[in-house]
Amino acid sequence: MRHWNFNSIKEIDSKHVLEYMIEAIENQKQGKVITIEKSQKKVGIPKLLNDRLAQKNNLRASFKTLSISKQKKFCNYILEAKQEKTKIRRLEKILPMIEKGVGLNDVYR
């Protein structure tokens, strides 16, 4: 797709704009359409969280209903911890949030 940026009305060349519009109309008549393919985004789930999700099917279903951004935030929250006990503590903290469908930062909204 092409686009132009104009900072003032003096910069607009009406001849080029008209050519551009005619070309766009012709492309539309010919059936030329630009489609954007969306790729399925996958979240790398930490082993600790994945094991817990495997134990409870309803928890896995709740996790999958969350948006991709919320899933990533939960996964990063666990992965950022350096010690194993911190990872476990964080996991225990987020499990009820996942079941309720609440994100990490939704408390502050």
JSON list of N, CA and C in Angstrom, two decimals, residues 37-96:
[
{"chain": "A", "resi": 37, "resn": "GLU", "atom": "N", "xyz": [-2.54, -11.60, 5.88]},
{"chain": "A", "resi": 37, "resn": "GLU", "atom": "CA", "xyz": [-2.65, -12.89, 6.54]},
{"chain": "A", "resi": 37, "resn": "GLU", "atom": "C", "xyz": [-2.15, -12.76, 7.97]},
{"chain": "A", "resi": 38, "resn": "LYS", "atom": "N", "xyz": [-3.01, -13.12, 8.88]},
{"chain": "A", "resi": 38, "resn": "LYS", "atom": "CA", "xyz": [-2.62, -13.07, 10.29]},
{"chain": "A", "resi": 38, "resn": "LYS", "atom": "C", "xyz": [-2.08, -14.44, 10.69]},
{"chain": "A", "resi": 39, "resn": "SER", "atom": "N", "xyz": [-0.92, -14.43, 11.26]},
{"chain": "A", "resi": 39, "resn": "SER", "atom": "CA", "xyz": [-0.34, -15.69, 11.72]},
{"chain": "A", "resi": 39, "resn": "SER", "atom": "C", "xyz": [-0.81, -15.97, 13.14]},
{"chain": "A", "resi": 40, "resn": "GLN", "atom": "N", "xyz": [-0.96, -17.23, 13.43]},
{"chain": "A", "resi": 40, "resn": "GLN", "atom": "CA", "xyz": [-1.35, -17.62, 14.77]},
{"chain": "A", "resi": 40, "resn": "GLN", "atom": "C", "xyz": [-0.14, -17.44, 15.69]},
{"chain": "A", "resi": 41, "resn": "LYS", "atom": "N", "xyz": [-0.33, -16.63, 16.69]},
{"chain": "A", "resi": 41, "resn": "LYS", "atom": "CA", "xyz": [0.75, -16.38, 17.63]},
{"chain": "A", "resi": 41, "resn": "LYS", "atom": "C", "xyz": [0.70, -17.43, 18.72]},
{"chain": "A", "resi": 42, "resn": "LYS", "atom": "N", "xyz": [1.85, -17.97, 19.03]},
{"chain": "A", "resi": 42, "resn": "LYS", "atom": "CA", "xyz": [1.93, -18.97, 20.08]},
{"chain": "A", "resi": 42, "resn": "LYS", "atom": "C", "xyz": [2.77, -18.44, 21.22]},
{"chain": "A", "resi": 43, "resn": "VAL", "atom": "N", "xyz": [2.39, -18.82, 22.40]},
{"chain": "A", "resi": 43, "resn": "VAL", "atom": "CA", "xyz": [3.08, -18.37, 23.60]},
{"chain": "A", "resi": 43, "resn": "VAL", "atom": "C", "xyz": [3.93, -19.52, 24.12]},
{"chain": "A", "resi": 44, "resn": "GLY", "atom": "N", "xyz": [5.19, -19.24, 24.43]},
{"chain": "A", "resi": 44, "resn": "GLY", "atom": "CA", "xyz": [6.06, -20.24, 25.02]},
{"chain": "A", "resi": 44, "resn": "GLY", "atom": "C", "xyz": [5.76, -20.36, 26.51]},
{"chain": "A", "resi": 45, "resn": "ILE", "atom": "N", "xyz": [5.06, -21.42, 26.87]},
{"chain": "A", "resi": 45, "resn": "ILE", "atom": "CA", "xyz": [4.63, -21.60, 28.26]},
{"chain": "A", "resi": 45, "resn": "ILE", "atom": "C", "xyz": [5.75, -22.26, 29.05]},
{"chain": "A", "resi": 46, "resn": "PRO", "atom": "N", "xyz": [6.12, -21.70, 30.20]},
{"chain": "A", "resi": 46, "resn": "PRO", "atom": "CA", "xyz": [7.16, -22.31, 31.03]},
{"chain": "A", "resi": 46, "resn": "PRO", "atom": "C", "xyz": [6.73, -23.71, 31.51]},
{"chain": "A", "resi": 47, "resn": "LYS", "atom": "N", "xyz": [7.70, -24.59, 31.70]},
{"chain": "A", "resi": 47, "resn": "LYS", "atom": "CA", "xyz": [7.42, -25.97, 32.09]},
{"chain": "A", "resi": 47, "resn": "LYS", "atom": "C", "xyz": [6.62, -26.03, 33.39]},
{"chain": "A", "resi": 48, "resn": "LEU", "atom": "N", "xyz": [6.96, -25.20, 34.34]},
{"chain": "A", "resi": 48, "resn": "LEU", "atom": "CA", "xyz": [6.27, -25.19, 35.63]},
{"chain": "A", "resi": 48, "resn": "LEU", "atom": "C", "xyz": [4.78, -24.90, 35.45]},
{"chain": "A", "resi": 49, "resn": "LEU", "atom": "N", "xyz": [4.47, -23.90, 34.65]},
{"chain": "A", "resi": 49, "resn": "LEU", "atom": "CA", "xyz": [3.07, -23.55, 34.40]},
{"chain": "A", "resi": 49, "resn": "LEU", "atom": "C", "xyz": [2.39, -24.61, 33.54]},
{"chain": "A", "resi": 50, "resn": "ASN", "atom": "N", "xyz": [3.09, -25.12, 32.56]},
{"chain": "A", "resi": 50, "resn": "ASN", "atom": "CA", "xyz": [2.52, -26.13, 31.68]},
{"chain": "A", "resi": 50, "resn": "ASN", "atom": "C", "xyz": [2.16, -27.40, 32.45]},
{"chain": "A", "resi": 51, "resn": "ASP", "atom": "N", "xyz": [3.01, -27.80, 33.39]},
{"chain": "A", "resi": 51, "resn": "ASP", "atom": "CA", "xyz": [2.72, -28.98, 34.21]},
{"chain": "A", "resi": 51, "resn": "ASP", "atom": "C", "xyz": [1.45, -28.77, 35.04]},
{"chain": "A", "resi": 52, "resn": "ARG", "atom": "N", "xyz": [1.30, -27.57, 35.58]},
{"chain": "A", "resi": 52, "resn": "ARG", "atom": "CA", "xyz": [0.12, -27.27, 36.40]},
{"chain": "A", "resi": 52, "resn": "ARG", "atom": "C", "xyz": [-1.14, -27.21, 35.53]},
{"chain": "A", "resi": 53, "resn": "LEU", "atom": "N", "xyz": [-1.00, -26.68, 34.33]},
{"chain": "A", "resi": 53, "resn": "LEU", "atom": "CA", "xyz": [-2.14, -26.63, 33.41]},
{"chain": "A", "resi": 53, "resn": "LEU", "atom": "C", "xyz": [-2.56, -28.03, 32.98]},
{"chain": "A", "resi": 54, "resn": "ALA", "atom": "N", "xyz": [-1.59, -28.93, 32.87]},
{"chain": "A", "resi": 54, "resn": "ALA", "atom": "CA", "xyz": [-1.89, -30.31, 32.49]},
{"chain": "A", "resi": 54, "resn": "ALA", "atom": "C", "xyz": [-2.65, -31.04, 33.59]},
{"chain": "A", "resi": 55, "resn": "GLN", "atom": "N", "xyz": [-2.43, -30.66, 34.84]},
{"chain": "A", "resi": 55, "resn": "GLN", "atom": "CA", "xyz": [-3.10, -31.31, 35.96]},
{"chain": "A", "resi": 55, "resn": "GLN", "atom": "C", "xyz": [-4.58, -30.95, 36.02]},
{"chain": "A", "resi": 56, "resn": "LYS", "atom": "N", "xyz": [-4.90, -29.72, 35.65]},
{"chain": "A", "resi": 56, "resn": "LYS", "atom": "CA", "xyz": [-6.29, -29.25, 35.73]},
{"chain": "A", "resi": 56, "resn": "LYS", "atom": "C", "xyz": [-6.76, -28.79, 34.36]},
{"chain": "A", "resi": 57, "resn": "ASN", "atom": "N", "xyz": [-7.70, -29.52, 33.79]},
{"chain": "A", "resi": 57, "resn": "ASN", "atom": "CA", "xyz": [-8.19, -29.17, 32.45]},
{"chain": "A", "resi": 57, "resn": "ASN", "atom": "C", "xyz": [-8.94, -27.84, 32.44]},
{"chain": "A", "resi": 58, "resn": "ASN", "atom": "N", "xyz": [-9.69, -27.57, 33.52]},
{"chain": "A", "resi": 58, "resn": "ASN", "atom": "CA", "xyz": [-10.43, -26.30, 33.55]},
{"chain": "A", "resi": 58, "resn": "ASN", "atom": "C", "xyz": [-9.48, -25.11, 33.63]},
{"chain": "A", "resi": 59, "resn": "LEU", "atom": "N", "xyz": [-8.33, -25.30, 34.24]},
{"chain": "A", "resi": 59, "resn": "LEU", "atom": "CA", "xyz": [-7.33, -24.24, 34.31]},
{"chain": "A", "resi": 59, "resn": "LEU", "atom": "C", "xyz": [-6.73, -23.98, 32.93]},
{"chain": "A", "resi": 60, "resn": "ARG", "atom": "N", "xyz": [-6.47, -25.05, 32.18]},
{"chain": "A", "resi": 60, "resn": "ARG", "atom": "CA", "xyz": [-5.94, -24.91, 30.82]},
{"chain": "A", "resi": 60, "resn": "ARG", "atom": "C", "xyz": [-6.95, -24.18, 29.93]},
{"chain": "A", "resi": 61, "resn": "ALA", "atom": "N", "xyz": [-8.22, -24.54, 30.09]},
{"chain": "A", "resi": 61, "resn": "ALA", "atom": "CA", "xyz": [-9.27, -23.87, 29.29]},
{"chain": "A", "resi": 61, "resn": "ALA", "atom": "C", "xyz": [-9.35, -22.39, 29.64]},
{"chain": "A", "resi": 62, "resn": "SER", "atom": "N", "xyz": [-9.24, -22.08, 30.92]},
{"chain": "A", "resi": 62, "resn": "SER", "atom": "CA", "xyz": [-9.27, -20.67, 31.34]},
{"chain": "A", "resi": 62, "resn": "SER", "atom": "C", "xyz": [-8.07, -19.92, 30.79]},
{"chain": "A", "resi": 63, "resn": "PHE", "atom": "N", "xyz": [-6.91, -20.57, 30.78]},
{"chain": "A", "resi": 63, "resn": "PHE", "atom": "CA", "xyz": [-5.70, -19.94, 30.27]},
{"chain": "A", "resi": 63, "resn": "PHE", "atom": "C", "xyz": [-5.83, -19.66, 28.77]},
{"chain": "A", "resi": 64, "resn": "LYS", "atom": "N", "xyz": [-6.40, -20.60, 28.04]},
{"chain": "A", "resi": 64, "resn": "LYS", "atom": "CA", "xyz": [-6.55, -20.43, 26.59]},
{"chain": "A", "resi": 64, "resn": "LYS", "atom": "C", "xyz": [-7.55, -19.34, 26.23]},
{"chain": "A", "resi": 65, "resn": "THR", "atom": "N", "xyz": [-8.51, -19.05, 27.12]},
{"chain": "A", "resi": 65, "resn": "THR", "atom": "CA", "xyz": [-9.48, -18.00, 26.83]},
{"chain": "A", "resi": 65, "resn": "THR", "atom": "C", "xyz": [-8.90, -16.60, 27.04]},
{"chain": "A", "resi": 66, "resn": "LEU", "atom": "N", "xyz": [-7.79, -16.51, 27.75]},
{"chain": "A", "resi": 66, "resn": "LEU", "atom": "CA", "xyz": [-7.14, -15.21, 27.95]},
{"chain": "A", "resi": 66, "resn": "LEU", "atom": "C", "xyz": [-6.55, -14.72, 26.64]},
{"chain": "A", "resi": 67, "resn": "SER", "atom": "N", "xyz": [-6.42, -13.42, 26.51]},
{"chain": "A", "resi": 67, "resn": "SER", "atom": "CA", "xyz": [-5.80, -12.86, 25.31]},
{"chain": "A", "resi": 67, "resn": "SER", "atom": "C", "xyz": [-4.32, -13.26, 25.26]},
{"chain": "A", "resi": 68, "resn": "ILE", "atom": "N", "xyz": [-3.75, -13.20, 24.08]},
{"chain": "A", "resi": 68, "resn": "ILE", "atom": "CA", "xyz": [-2.34, -13.55, 23.90]},
{"chain": "A", "resi": 68, "resn": "ILE", "atom": "C", "xyz": [-1.45, -12.69, 24.78]},
{"chain": "A", "resi": 69, "resn": "SER", "atom": "N", "xyz": [-1.78, -11.41, 24.88]},
{"chain": "A", "resi": 69, "resn": "SER", "atom": "CA", "xyz": [-0.94, -10.51, 25.69]},
{"chain": "A", "resi": 69, "resn": "SER", "atom": "C", "xyz": [-0.98, -10.90, 27.16]},
{"chain": "A", "resi": 70, "resn": "LYS", "atom": "N", "xyz": [-2.15, -11.29, 27.67]},
{"chain": "A", "resi": 70, "resn": "LYS", "atom": "CA", "xyz": [-2.24, -11.72, 29.07]},
{"chain": "A", "resi": 70, "resn": "LYS", "atom": "C", "xyz": [-1.49, -13.03, 29.29]},
{"chain": "A", "resi": 71, "resn": "GLN", "atom": "N", "xyz": [-1.60, -13.95, 28.33]},
{"chain": "A", "resi": 71, "resn": "GLN", "atom": "CA", "xyz": [-0.86, -15.21, 28.44]},
{"chain": "A", "resi": 71, "resn": "GLN", "atom": "C", "xyz": [0.64, -14.94, 28.50]},
{"chain": "A", "resi": 72, "resn": "LYS", "atom": "N", "xyz": [1.12, -14.05, 27.64]},
{"chain": "A", "resi": 72, "resn": "LYS", "atom": "CA", "xyz": [2.55, -13.72, 27.63]},
{"chain": "A", "resi": 72, "resn": "LYS", "atom": "C", "xyz": [2.98, -13.08, 28.94]},
{"chain": "A", "resi": 73, "resn": "LYS", "atom": "N", "xyz": [2.14, -12.21, 29.49]},
{"chain": "A", "resi": 73, "resn": "LYS", "atom": "CA", "xyz": [2.49, -11.55, 30.75]},
{"chain": "A", "resi": 73, "resn": "LYS", "atom": "C", "xyz": [2.60, -12.56, 31.88]},
{"chain": "A", "resi": 74, "resn": "PHE", "atom": "N", "xyz": [1.69, -13.52, 31.93]},
{"chain": "A", "resi": 74, "resn": "PHE", "atom": "CA", "xyz": [1.77, -14.56, 32.96]},
{"chain": "A", "resi": 74, "resn": "PHE", "atom": "C", "xyz": [3.04, -15.40, 32.79]},
{"chain": "A", "resi": 75, "resn": "CYS", "atom": "N", "xyz": [3.33, -15.78, 31.55]},
{"chain": "A", "resi": 75, "resn": "CYS", "atom": "CA", "xyz": [4.52, -16.60, 31.30]},
{"chain": "A", "resi": 75, "resn": "CYS", "atom": "C", "xyz": [5.80, -15.83, 31.63]},
{"chain": "A", "resi": 76, "resn": "ASN", "atom": "N", "xyz": [5.87, -14.58, 31.22]},
{"chain": "A", "resi": 76, "resn": "ASN", "atom": "CA", "xyz": [7.06, -13.78, 31.52]},
{"chain": "A", "resi": 76, "resn": "ASN", "atom": "C", "xyz": [7.22, -13.53, 33.01]},
{"chain": "A", "resi": 77, "resn": "TYR", "atom": "N", "xyz": [6.10, -13.39, 33.71]},
{"chain": "A", "resi": 77, "resn": "TYR", "atom": "CA", "xyz": [6.12, -13.18, 35.15]},
{"chain": "A", "resi": 77, "resn": "TYR", "atom": "C", "xyz": [6.82, -14.34, 35.85]},
{"chain": "A", "resi": 78, "resn": "ILE", "atom": "N", "xyz": [6.55, -15.54, 35.38]},
{"chain": "A", "resi": 78, "resn": "ILE", "atom": "CA", "xyz": [7.21, -16.72, 35.97]},
{"chain": "A", "resi": 78, "resn": "ILE", "atom": "C", "xyz": [8.65, -16.82, 35.51]},
{"chain": "A", "resi": 79, "resn": "LEU", "atom": "N", "xyz": [8.89, -16.60, 34.23]},
{"chain": "A", "resi": 79, "resn": "LEU", "atom": "CA", "xyz": [10.24, -16.75, 33.68]},
{"chain": "A", "resi": 79, "resn": "LEU", "atom": "C", "xyz": [11.23, -15.72, 34.22]},
{"chain": "A", "resi": 80, "resn": "GLU", "atom": "N", "xyz": [10.76, -14.55, 34.62]},
{"chain": "A", "resi": 80, "resn": "GLU", "atom": "CA", "xyz": [11.66, -13.51, 35.12]},
{"chain": "A", "resi": 80, "resn": "GLU", "atom": "C", "xyz": [12.24, -13.84, 36.49]},
{"chain": "A", "resi": 81, "resn": "ALA", "atom": "N", "xyz": [11.58, -14.71, 37.22]},
{"chain": "A", "resi": 81, "resn": "ALA", "atom": "CA", "xyz": [12.09, -15.10, 38.54]},
{"chain": "A", "resi": 81, "resn": "ALA", "atom": "C", "xyz": [13.34, -15.95, 38.36]},
{"chain": "A", "resi": 82, "resn": "LYS", "atom": "N", "xyz": [14.33, -15.71, 39.20]},
{"chain": "A", "resi": 82, "resn": "LYS", "atom": "CA", "xyz": [15.59, -16.44, 39.07]},
{"chain": "A", "resi": 82, "resn": "LYS", "atom": "C", "xyz": [15.63, -17.70, 39.93]},
{"chain": "A", "resi": 83, "resn": "GLN", "atom": "N", "xyz": [15.06, -17.62, 41.11]},
{"chain": "A", "resi": 83, "resn": "GLN", "atom": "CA", "xyz": [15.08, -18.77, 42.01]},
{"chain": "A", "resi": 83, "resn": "GLN", "atom": "C", "xyz": [13.82, -19.61, 41.82]},
{"chain": "A", "resi": 84, "resn": "GLU", "atom": "N", "xyz": [13.99, -20.90, 42.02]},
{"chain": "A", "resi": 84, "resn": "GLU", "atom": "CA", "xyz": [12.87, -21.83, 41.84]},
{"chain": "A", "resi": 84, "resn": "GLU", "atom": "C", "xyz": [11.74, -21.55, 42.82]},
{"chain": "A", "resi": 85, "resn": "LYS", "atom": "N", "xyz": [12.09, -21.21, 44.07]},
{"chain": "A", "resi": 85, "resn": "LYS", "atom": "CA", "xyz": [11.03, -20.96, 45.06]},
{"chain": "A", "resi": 85, "resn": "LYS", "atom": "C", "xyz": [10.23, -19.71, 44.69]},
{"chain": "A", "resi": 86, "resn": "THR", "atom": "N", "xyz": [10.88, -18.73, 44.06]},
{"chain": "A", "resi": 86, "resn": "THR", "atom": "CA", "xyz": [10.17, -17.54, 43.61]},
{"chain": "A", "resi": 86, "resn": "THR", "atom": "C", "xyz": [9.23, -17.88, 42.46]},
{"chain": "A", "resi": 87, "resn": "LYS", "atom": "N", "xyz": [9.69, -18.74, 41.56]},
{"chain": "A", "resi": 87, "resn": "LYS", "atom": "CA", "xyz": [8.84, -19.17, 40.45]},
{"chain": "A", "resi": 87, "resn": "LYS", "atom": "C", "xyz": [7.60, -19.89, 40.97]},
{"chain": "A", "resi": 88, "resn": "ILE", "atom": "N", "xyz": [7.79, -20.75, 41.96]},
{"chain": "A", "resi": 88, "resn": "ILE", "atom": "CA", "xyz": [6.65, -21.49, 42.54]},
{"chain": "A", "resi": 88, "resn": "ILE", "atom": "C", "xyz": [5.70, -20.53, 43.24]},
{"chain": "A", "resi": 89, "resn": "ARG", "atom": "N", "xyz": [6.23, -19.58, 43.98]},
{"chain": "A", "resi": 89, "resn": "ARG", "atom": "CA", "xyz": [5.39, -18.61, 44.68]},
{"chain": "A", "resi": 89, "resn": "ARG", "atom": "C", "xyz": [4.59, -17.77, 43.67]},
{"chain": "A", "resi": 90, "resn": "ARG", "atom": "N", "xyz": [5.23, -17.37, 42.61]},
{"chain": "A", "resi": 90, "resn": "ARG", "atom": "CA", "xyz": [4.53, -16.60, 41.58]},
{"chain": "A", "resi": 90, "resn": "ARG", "atom": "C", "xyz": [3.46, -17.45, 40.88]},
{"chain": "A", "resi": 91, "resn": "LEU", "atom": "N", "xyz": [3.78, -18.70, 40.65]},
{"chain": "A", "resi": 91, "resn": "LEU", "atom": "CA", "xyz": [2.81, -19.60, 40.04]},
{"chain": "A", "resi": 91, "resn": "LEU", "atom": "C", "xyz": [1.57, -19.72, 40.91]},
{"chain": "A", "resi": 92, "resn": "GLU", "atom": "N", "xyz": [1.77, -19.92, 42.20]},
{"chain": "A", "resi": 92, "resn": "GLU", "atom": "CA", "xyz": [0.64, -20.05, 43.13]},
{"chain": "A", "resi": 92, "resn": "GLU", "atom": "C", "xyz": [-0.17, -18.75, 43.17]},
{"chain": "A", "resi": 93, "resn": "LYS", "atom": "N", "xyz": [0.48, -17.63, 42.97]},
{"chain": "A", "resi": 93, "resn": "LYS", "atom": "CA", "xyz": [-0.21, -16.34, 43.00]},
{"chain": "A", "resi": 93, "resn": "LYS", "atom": "C", "xyz": [-1.09, -16.15, 41.76]},
{"chain": "A", "resi": 94, "resn": "ILE", "atom": "N", "xyz": [-0.62, -16.61, 40.60]},
{"chain": "A", "resi": 94, "resn": "ILE", "atom": "CA", "xyz": [-1.36, -16.34, 39.37]},
{"chain": "A", "resi": 94, "resn": "ILE", "atom": "C", "xyz": [-2.44, -17.38, 39.06]},
{"chain": "A", "resi": 95, "resn": "LEU", "atom": "N", "xyz": [-2.40, -18.55, 39.68]},
{"chain": "A", "resi": 95, "resn": "LEU", "atom": "CA", "xyz": [-3.40, -19.58, 39.37]},
{"chain": "A", "resi": 95, "resn": "LEU", "atom": "C", "xyz": [-4.83, -19.10, 39.61]},
{"chain": "A", "resi": 96, "resn": "PRO", "atom": "N", "xyz": [-5.14, -18.46, 40.75]},
{"chain": "A", "resi": 96, "resn": "PRO", "atom": "CA", "xyz": [-6.51, -17.96, 40.92]},
{"chain": "A", "resi": 96, "resn": "PRO", "atom": "C", "xyz": [-6.87, -16.87, 39.92]}
]
